[in-house]
PDB file of C-alpha atoms in Angstrom:
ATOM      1  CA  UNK F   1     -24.167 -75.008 -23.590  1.00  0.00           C
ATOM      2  CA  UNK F   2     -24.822 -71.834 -24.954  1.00  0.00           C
ATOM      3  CA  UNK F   3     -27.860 -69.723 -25.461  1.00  0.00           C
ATOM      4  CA  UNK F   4     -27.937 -71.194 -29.353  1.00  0.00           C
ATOM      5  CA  UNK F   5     -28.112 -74.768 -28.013  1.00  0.00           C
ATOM      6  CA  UNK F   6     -25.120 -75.532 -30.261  1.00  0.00           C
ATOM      7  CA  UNK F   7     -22.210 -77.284 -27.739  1.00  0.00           C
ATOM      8  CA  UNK F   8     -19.019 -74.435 -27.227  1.00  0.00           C
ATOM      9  CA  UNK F   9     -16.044 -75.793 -28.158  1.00  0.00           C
ATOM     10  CA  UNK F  10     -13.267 -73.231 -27.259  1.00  0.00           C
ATOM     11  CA  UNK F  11     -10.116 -73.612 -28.813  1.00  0.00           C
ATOM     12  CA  UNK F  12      -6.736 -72.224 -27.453  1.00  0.00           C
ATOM     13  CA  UNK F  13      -3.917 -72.306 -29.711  1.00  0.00           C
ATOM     14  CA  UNK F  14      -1.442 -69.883 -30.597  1.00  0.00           C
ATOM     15  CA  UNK F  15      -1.158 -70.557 -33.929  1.00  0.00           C
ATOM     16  CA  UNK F  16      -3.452 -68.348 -35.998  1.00  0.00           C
ATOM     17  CA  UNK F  17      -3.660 -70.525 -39.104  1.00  0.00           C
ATOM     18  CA  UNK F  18      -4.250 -73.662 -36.987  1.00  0.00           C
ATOM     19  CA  UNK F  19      -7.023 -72.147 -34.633  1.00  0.00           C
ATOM     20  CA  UNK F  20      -8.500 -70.780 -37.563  1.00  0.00           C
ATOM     21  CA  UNK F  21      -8.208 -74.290 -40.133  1.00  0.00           C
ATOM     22  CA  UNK F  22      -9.772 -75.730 -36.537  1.00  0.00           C
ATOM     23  CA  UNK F  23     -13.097 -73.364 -36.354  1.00  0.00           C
ATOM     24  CA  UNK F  24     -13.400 -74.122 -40.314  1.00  0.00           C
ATOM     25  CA  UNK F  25     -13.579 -77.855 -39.343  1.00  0.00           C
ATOM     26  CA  UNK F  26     -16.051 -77.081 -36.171  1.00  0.00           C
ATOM     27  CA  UNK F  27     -18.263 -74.197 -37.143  1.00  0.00           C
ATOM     28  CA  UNK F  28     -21.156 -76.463 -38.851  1.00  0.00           C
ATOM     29  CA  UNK F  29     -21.929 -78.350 -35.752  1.00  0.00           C
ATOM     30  CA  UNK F  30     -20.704 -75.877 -32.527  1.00  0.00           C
ATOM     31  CA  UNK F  31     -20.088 -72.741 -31.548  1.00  0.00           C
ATOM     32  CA  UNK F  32     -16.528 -71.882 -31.354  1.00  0.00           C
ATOM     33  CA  UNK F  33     -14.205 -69.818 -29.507  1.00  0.00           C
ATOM     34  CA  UNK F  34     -10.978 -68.449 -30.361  1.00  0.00           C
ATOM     35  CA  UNK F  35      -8.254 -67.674 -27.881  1.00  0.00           C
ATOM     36  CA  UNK F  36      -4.542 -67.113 -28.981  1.00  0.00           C
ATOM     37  CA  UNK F  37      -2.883 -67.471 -25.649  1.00  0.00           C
ATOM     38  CA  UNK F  38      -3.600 -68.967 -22.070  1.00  0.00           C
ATOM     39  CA  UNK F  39      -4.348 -65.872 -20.331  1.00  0.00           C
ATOM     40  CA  UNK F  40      -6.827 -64.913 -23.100  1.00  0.00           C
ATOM     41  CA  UNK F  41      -8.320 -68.600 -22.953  1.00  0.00           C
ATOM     42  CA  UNK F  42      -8.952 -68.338 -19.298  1.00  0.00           C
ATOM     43  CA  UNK F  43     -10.809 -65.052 -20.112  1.00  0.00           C
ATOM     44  CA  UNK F  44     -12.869 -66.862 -22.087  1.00  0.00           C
ATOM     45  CA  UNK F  45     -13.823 -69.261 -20.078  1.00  0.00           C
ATOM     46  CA  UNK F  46     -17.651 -70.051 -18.585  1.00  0.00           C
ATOM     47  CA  UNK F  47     -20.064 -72.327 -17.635  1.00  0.00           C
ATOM     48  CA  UNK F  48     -21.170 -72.666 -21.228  1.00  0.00           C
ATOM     49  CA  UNK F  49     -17.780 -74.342 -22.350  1.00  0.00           C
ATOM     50  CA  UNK F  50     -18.171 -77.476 -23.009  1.00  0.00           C
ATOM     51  CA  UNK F  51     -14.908 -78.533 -24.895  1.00  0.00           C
ATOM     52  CA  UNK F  52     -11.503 -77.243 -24.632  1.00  0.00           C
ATOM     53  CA  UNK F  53      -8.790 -77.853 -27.929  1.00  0.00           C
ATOM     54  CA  UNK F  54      -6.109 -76.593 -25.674  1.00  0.00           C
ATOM     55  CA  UNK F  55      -2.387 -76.537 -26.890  1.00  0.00           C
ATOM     56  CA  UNK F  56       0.018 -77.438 -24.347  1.00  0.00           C
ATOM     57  CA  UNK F  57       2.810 -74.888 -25.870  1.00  0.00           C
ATOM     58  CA  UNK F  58       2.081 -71.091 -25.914  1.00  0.00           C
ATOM     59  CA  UNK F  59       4.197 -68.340 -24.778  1.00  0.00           C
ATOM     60  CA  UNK F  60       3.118 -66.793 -21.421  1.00  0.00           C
ATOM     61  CA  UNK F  61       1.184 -69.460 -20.186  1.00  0.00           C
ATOM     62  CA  UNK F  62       1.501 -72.871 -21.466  1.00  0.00           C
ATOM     63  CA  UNK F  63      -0.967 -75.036 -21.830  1.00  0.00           C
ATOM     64  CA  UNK F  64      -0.382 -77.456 -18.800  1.00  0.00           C
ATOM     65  CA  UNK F  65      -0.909 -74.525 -16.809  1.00  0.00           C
ATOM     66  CA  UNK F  66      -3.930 -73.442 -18.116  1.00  0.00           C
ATOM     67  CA  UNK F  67      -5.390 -77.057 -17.517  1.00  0.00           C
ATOM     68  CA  UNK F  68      -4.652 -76.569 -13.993  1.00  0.00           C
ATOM     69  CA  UNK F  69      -6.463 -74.067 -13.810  1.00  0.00           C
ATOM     70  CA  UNK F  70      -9.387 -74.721 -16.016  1.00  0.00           C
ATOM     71  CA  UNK F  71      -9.639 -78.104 -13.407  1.00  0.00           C
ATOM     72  CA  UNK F  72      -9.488 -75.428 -10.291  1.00  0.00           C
ATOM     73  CA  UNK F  73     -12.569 -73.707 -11.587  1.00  0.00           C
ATOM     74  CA  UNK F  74     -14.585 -77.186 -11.455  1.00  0.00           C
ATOM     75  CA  UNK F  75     -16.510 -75.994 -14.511  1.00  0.00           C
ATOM     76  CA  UNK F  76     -17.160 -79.784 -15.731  1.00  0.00           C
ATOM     77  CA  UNK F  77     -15.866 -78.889 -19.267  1.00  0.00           C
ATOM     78  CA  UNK F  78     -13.842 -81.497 -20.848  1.00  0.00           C
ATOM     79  CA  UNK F  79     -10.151 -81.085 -22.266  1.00  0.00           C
ATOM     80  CA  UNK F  80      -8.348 -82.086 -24.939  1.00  0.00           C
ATOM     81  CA  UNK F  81      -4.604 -81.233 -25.218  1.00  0.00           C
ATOM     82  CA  UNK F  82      -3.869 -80.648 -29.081  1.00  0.00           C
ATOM     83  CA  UNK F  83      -0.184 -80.486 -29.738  1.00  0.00           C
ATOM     84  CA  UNK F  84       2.858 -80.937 -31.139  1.00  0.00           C
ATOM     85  CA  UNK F  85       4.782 -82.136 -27.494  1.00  0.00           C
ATOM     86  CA  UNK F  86       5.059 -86.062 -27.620  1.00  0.00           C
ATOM     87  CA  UNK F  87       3.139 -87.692 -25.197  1.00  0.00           C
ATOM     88  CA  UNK F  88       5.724 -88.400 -21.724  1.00  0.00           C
ATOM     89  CA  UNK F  89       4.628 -89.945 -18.265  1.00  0.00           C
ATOM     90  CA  UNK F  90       4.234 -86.889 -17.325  1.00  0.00           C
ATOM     91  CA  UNK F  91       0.798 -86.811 -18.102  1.00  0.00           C
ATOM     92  CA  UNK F  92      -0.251 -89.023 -16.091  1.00  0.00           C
ATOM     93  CA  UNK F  93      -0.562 -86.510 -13.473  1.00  0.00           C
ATOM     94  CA  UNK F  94      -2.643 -83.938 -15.892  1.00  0.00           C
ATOM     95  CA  UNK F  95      -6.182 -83.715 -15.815  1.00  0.00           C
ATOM     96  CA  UNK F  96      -6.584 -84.251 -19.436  1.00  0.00           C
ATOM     97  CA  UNK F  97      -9.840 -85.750 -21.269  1.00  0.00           C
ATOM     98  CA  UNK F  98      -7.928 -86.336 -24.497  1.00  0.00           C
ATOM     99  CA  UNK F  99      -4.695 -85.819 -25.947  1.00  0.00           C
ATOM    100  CA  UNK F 100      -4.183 -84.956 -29.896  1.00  0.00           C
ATOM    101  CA  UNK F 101      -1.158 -85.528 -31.706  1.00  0.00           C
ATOM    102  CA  UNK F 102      -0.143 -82.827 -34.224  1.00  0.00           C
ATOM    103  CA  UNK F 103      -0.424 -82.613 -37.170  1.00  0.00           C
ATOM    104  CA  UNK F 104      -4.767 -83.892 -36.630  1.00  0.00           C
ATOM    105  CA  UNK F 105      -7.372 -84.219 -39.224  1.00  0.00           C
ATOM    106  CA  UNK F 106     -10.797 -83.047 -39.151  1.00  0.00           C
ATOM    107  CA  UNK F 107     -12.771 -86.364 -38.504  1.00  0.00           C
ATOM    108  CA  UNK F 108     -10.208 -87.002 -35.968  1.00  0.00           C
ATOM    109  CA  UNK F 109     -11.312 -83.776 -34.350  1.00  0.00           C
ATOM    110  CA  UNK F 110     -14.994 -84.231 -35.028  1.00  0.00           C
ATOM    111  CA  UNK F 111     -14.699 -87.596 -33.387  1.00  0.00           C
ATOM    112  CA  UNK F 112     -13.078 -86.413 -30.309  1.00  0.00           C
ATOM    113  CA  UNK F 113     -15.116 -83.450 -29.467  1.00  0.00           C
ATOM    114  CA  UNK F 114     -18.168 -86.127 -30.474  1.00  0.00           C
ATOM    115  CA  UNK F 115     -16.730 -88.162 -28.152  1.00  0.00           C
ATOM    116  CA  UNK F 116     -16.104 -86.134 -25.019  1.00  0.00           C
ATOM    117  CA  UNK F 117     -19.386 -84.421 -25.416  1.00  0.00           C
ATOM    118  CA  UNK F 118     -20.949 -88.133 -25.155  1.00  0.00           C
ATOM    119  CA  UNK F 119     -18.615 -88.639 -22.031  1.00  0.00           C
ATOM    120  CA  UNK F 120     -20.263 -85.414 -20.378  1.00  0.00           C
ATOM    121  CA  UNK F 121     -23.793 -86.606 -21.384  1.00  0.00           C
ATOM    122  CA  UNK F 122     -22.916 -90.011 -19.866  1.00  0.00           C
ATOM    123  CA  UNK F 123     -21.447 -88.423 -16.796  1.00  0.00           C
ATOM    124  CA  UNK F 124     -24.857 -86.122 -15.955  1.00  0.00           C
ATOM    125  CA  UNK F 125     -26.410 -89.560 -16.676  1.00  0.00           C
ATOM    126  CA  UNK F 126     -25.039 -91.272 -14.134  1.00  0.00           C
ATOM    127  CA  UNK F 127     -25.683 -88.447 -11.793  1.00  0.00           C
ATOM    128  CA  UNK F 128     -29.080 -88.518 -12.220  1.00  0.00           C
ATOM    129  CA  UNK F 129     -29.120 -92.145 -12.249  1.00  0.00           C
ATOM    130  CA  UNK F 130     -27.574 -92.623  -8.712  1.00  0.00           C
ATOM    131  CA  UNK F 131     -29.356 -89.469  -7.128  1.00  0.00           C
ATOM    132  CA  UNK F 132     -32.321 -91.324  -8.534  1.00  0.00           C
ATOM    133  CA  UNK F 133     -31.554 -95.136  -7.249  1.00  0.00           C
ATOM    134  CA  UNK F 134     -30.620 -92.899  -3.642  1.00  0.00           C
ATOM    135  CA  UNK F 135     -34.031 -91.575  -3.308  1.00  0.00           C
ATOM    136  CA  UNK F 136     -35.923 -94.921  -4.406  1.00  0.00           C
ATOM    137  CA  UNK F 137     -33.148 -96.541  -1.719  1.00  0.00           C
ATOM    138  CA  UNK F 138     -34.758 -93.923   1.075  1.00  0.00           C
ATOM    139  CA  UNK F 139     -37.715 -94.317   0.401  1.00  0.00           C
ATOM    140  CA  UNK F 140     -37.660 -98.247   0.297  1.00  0.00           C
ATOM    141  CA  UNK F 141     -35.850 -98.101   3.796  1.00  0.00           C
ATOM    142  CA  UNK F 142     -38.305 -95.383   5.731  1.00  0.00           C
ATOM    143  CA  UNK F 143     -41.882 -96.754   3.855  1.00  0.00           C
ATOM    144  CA  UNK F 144     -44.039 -99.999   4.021  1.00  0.00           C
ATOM    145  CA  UNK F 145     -44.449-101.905   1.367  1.00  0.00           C
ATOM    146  CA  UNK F 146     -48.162-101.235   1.614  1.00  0.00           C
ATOM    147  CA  UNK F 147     -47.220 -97.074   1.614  1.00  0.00           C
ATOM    148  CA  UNK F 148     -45.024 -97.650  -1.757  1.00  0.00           C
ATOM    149  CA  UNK F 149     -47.486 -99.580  -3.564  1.00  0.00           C
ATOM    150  CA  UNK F 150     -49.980 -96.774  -3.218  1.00  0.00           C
ATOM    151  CA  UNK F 151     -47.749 -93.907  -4.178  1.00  0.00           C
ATOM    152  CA  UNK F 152     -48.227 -92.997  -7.616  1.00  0.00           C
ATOM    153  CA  UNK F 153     -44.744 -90.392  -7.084  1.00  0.00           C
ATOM    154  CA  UNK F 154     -43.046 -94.098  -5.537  1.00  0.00           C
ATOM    155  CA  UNK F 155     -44.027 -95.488  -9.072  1.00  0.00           C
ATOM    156  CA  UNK F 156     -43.177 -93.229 -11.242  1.00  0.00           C
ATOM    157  CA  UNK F 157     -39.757 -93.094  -9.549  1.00  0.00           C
ATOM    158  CA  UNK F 158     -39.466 -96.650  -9.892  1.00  0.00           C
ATOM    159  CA  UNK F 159     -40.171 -96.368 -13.768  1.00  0.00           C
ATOM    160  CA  UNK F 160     -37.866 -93.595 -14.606  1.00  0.00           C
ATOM    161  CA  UNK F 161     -35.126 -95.664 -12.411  1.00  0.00           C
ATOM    162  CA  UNK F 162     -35.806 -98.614 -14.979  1.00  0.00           C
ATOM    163  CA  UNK F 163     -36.064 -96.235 -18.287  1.00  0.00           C
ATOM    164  CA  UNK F 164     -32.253 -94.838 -17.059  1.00  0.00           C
ATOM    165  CA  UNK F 165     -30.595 -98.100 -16.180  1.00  0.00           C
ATOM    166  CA  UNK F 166     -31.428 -98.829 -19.498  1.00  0.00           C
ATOM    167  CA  UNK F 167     -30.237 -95.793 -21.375  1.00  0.00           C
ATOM    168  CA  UNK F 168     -27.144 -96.655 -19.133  1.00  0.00           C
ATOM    169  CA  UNK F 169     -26.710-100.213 -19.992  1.00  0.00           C
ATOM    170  CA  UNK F 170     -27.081 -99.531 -23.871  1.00  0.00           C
ATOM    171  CA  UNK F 171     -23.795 -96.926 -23.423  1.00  0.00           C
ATOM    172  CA  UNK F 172     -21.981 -99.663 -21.043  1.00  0.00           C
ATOM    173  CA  UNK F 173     -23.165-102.326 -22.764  1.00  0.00           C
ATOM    174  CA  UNK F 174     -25.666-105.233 -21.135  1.00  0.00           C
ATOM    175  CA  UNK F 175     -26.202-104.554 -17.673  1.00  0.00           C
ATOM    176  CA  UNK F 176     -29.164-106.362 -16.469  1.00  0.00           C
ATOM    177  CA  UNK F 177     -29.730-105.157 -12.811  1.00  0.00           C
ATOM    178  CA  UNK F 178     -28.159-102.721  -9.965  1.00  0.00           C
ATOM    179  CA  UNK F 179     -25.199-105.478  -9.124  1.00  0.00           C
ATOM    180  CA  UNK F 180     -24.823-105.767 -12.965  1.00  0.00           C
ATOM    181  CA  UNK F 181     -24.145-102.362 -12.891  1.00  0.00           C
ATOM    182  CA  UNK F 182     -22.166-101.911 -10.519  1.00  0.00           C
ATOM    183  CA  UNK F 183     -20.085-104.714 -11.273  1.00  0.00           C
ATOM    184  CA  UNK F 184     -19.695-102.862 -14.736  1.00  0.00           C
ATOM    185  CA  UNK F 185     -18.956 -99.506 -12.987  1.00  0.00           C
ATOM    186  CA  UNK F 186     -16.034-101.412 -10.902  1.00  0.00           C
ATOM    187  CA  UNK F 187     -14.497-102.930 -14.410  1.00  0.00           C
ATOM    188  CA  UNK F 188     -14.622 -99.972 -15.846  1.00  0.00           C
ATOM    189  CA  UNK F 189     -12.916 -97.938 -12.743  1.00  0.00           C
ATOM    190  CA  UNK F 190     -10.420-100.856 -12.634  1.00  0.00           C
ATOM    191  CA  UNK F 191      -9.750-100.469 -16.277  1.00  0.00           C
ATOM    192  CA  UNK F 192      -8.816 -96.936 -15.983  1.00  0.00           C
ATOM    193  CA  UNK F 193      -6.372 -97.952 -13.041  1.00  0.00           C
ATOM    194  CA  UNK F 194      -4.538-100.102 -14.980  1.00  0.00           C
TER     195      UNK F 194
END
């Protein structure tokens, strides 16, 4: 995010009329970012990105190559290819978030930038989450009981473990405990395999 705590969508498209009918459709509720080319997208590009509308055919660089590189940076943004090419199995091999079929509407871009900032919140989440459940798992391996029932720090630990596996199991939908989440975790890694 940027420094006015609005999510930065940056959209790459060479297409003057449809960057600019895009930014229309975004400015309320982000701050947007214009590039007309790859090159000039990459530019662009920072830690503050959060979204990228990226058109997979530009001159100079296209937009598959830009997503390479975007990925090569590690920057954590997510990407949405917005474009005219139809969809081949080719893409299976590009690090895509999302993938828009031209001619779009605005709600259906509202609800995909909605939707992959929600994936990025989920994924810092989970982060958090397991970093959390690792330290409680340390702690419960190297203390006695006796030591972890005193420790106000062991407690509070314990709650904020609880308050996230249920954030987490409202967005995944009913997990009860750790193995219930994990088992949901493996369903939904096996989903995306299939």
């Amino acid at each position: 995010m940027s420094d006015s705590d609005l999510p930065v969508v940056l959209i790459v498209e060479d297409e003057p009329d449809v960057a600019e009918t895009y930014k229309l459709w975004l400015q309320q509720e982000y701050e947007v970012r214009m590039a007309q080319n790859g090159d000039e997208g990459l530019e662009q590009l920072d830690a503050d990105v959060d979204v990228v509308l990226l058109d997979r055919m530009m001159p100079g660089l296209s937009g598959d190559e830009v997503l390479e590189r975007i990925r090569e940076r590690d920057l954590g943004c997510r990407v949405a290819m917005v474009t005219a090419v139809e969809p081949d199995f080719d893409i299976l091999e590009m690090g895509f978030d999302a993938y828009l079929s031209k001619p779009i509407r605005s709600e259906q871009l509202h609800e995909t930038v909605d939707n992959l900032l929600d994936r990025s919140e989920y994924d810092s989440l989970l982060q958090e989450y397991y970093a959390l459940v690792e330290k409680q798992a340390t702690l419960e391996a190297t203390k006695s009981s006796a030591e972890l029932a005193e420790s106000d720090q062991y407690d509070e630990l314990t709650q904020r473990v609880v308050e996230m596996r249920d954030d987490l199991s409202e967005t995944l939908g009913g997990i009860e405990d750790d193995s219930d989440f994990i088992a949901t975790l493996r369903g939904l890694s096996d989903d995306e395999d299939n």
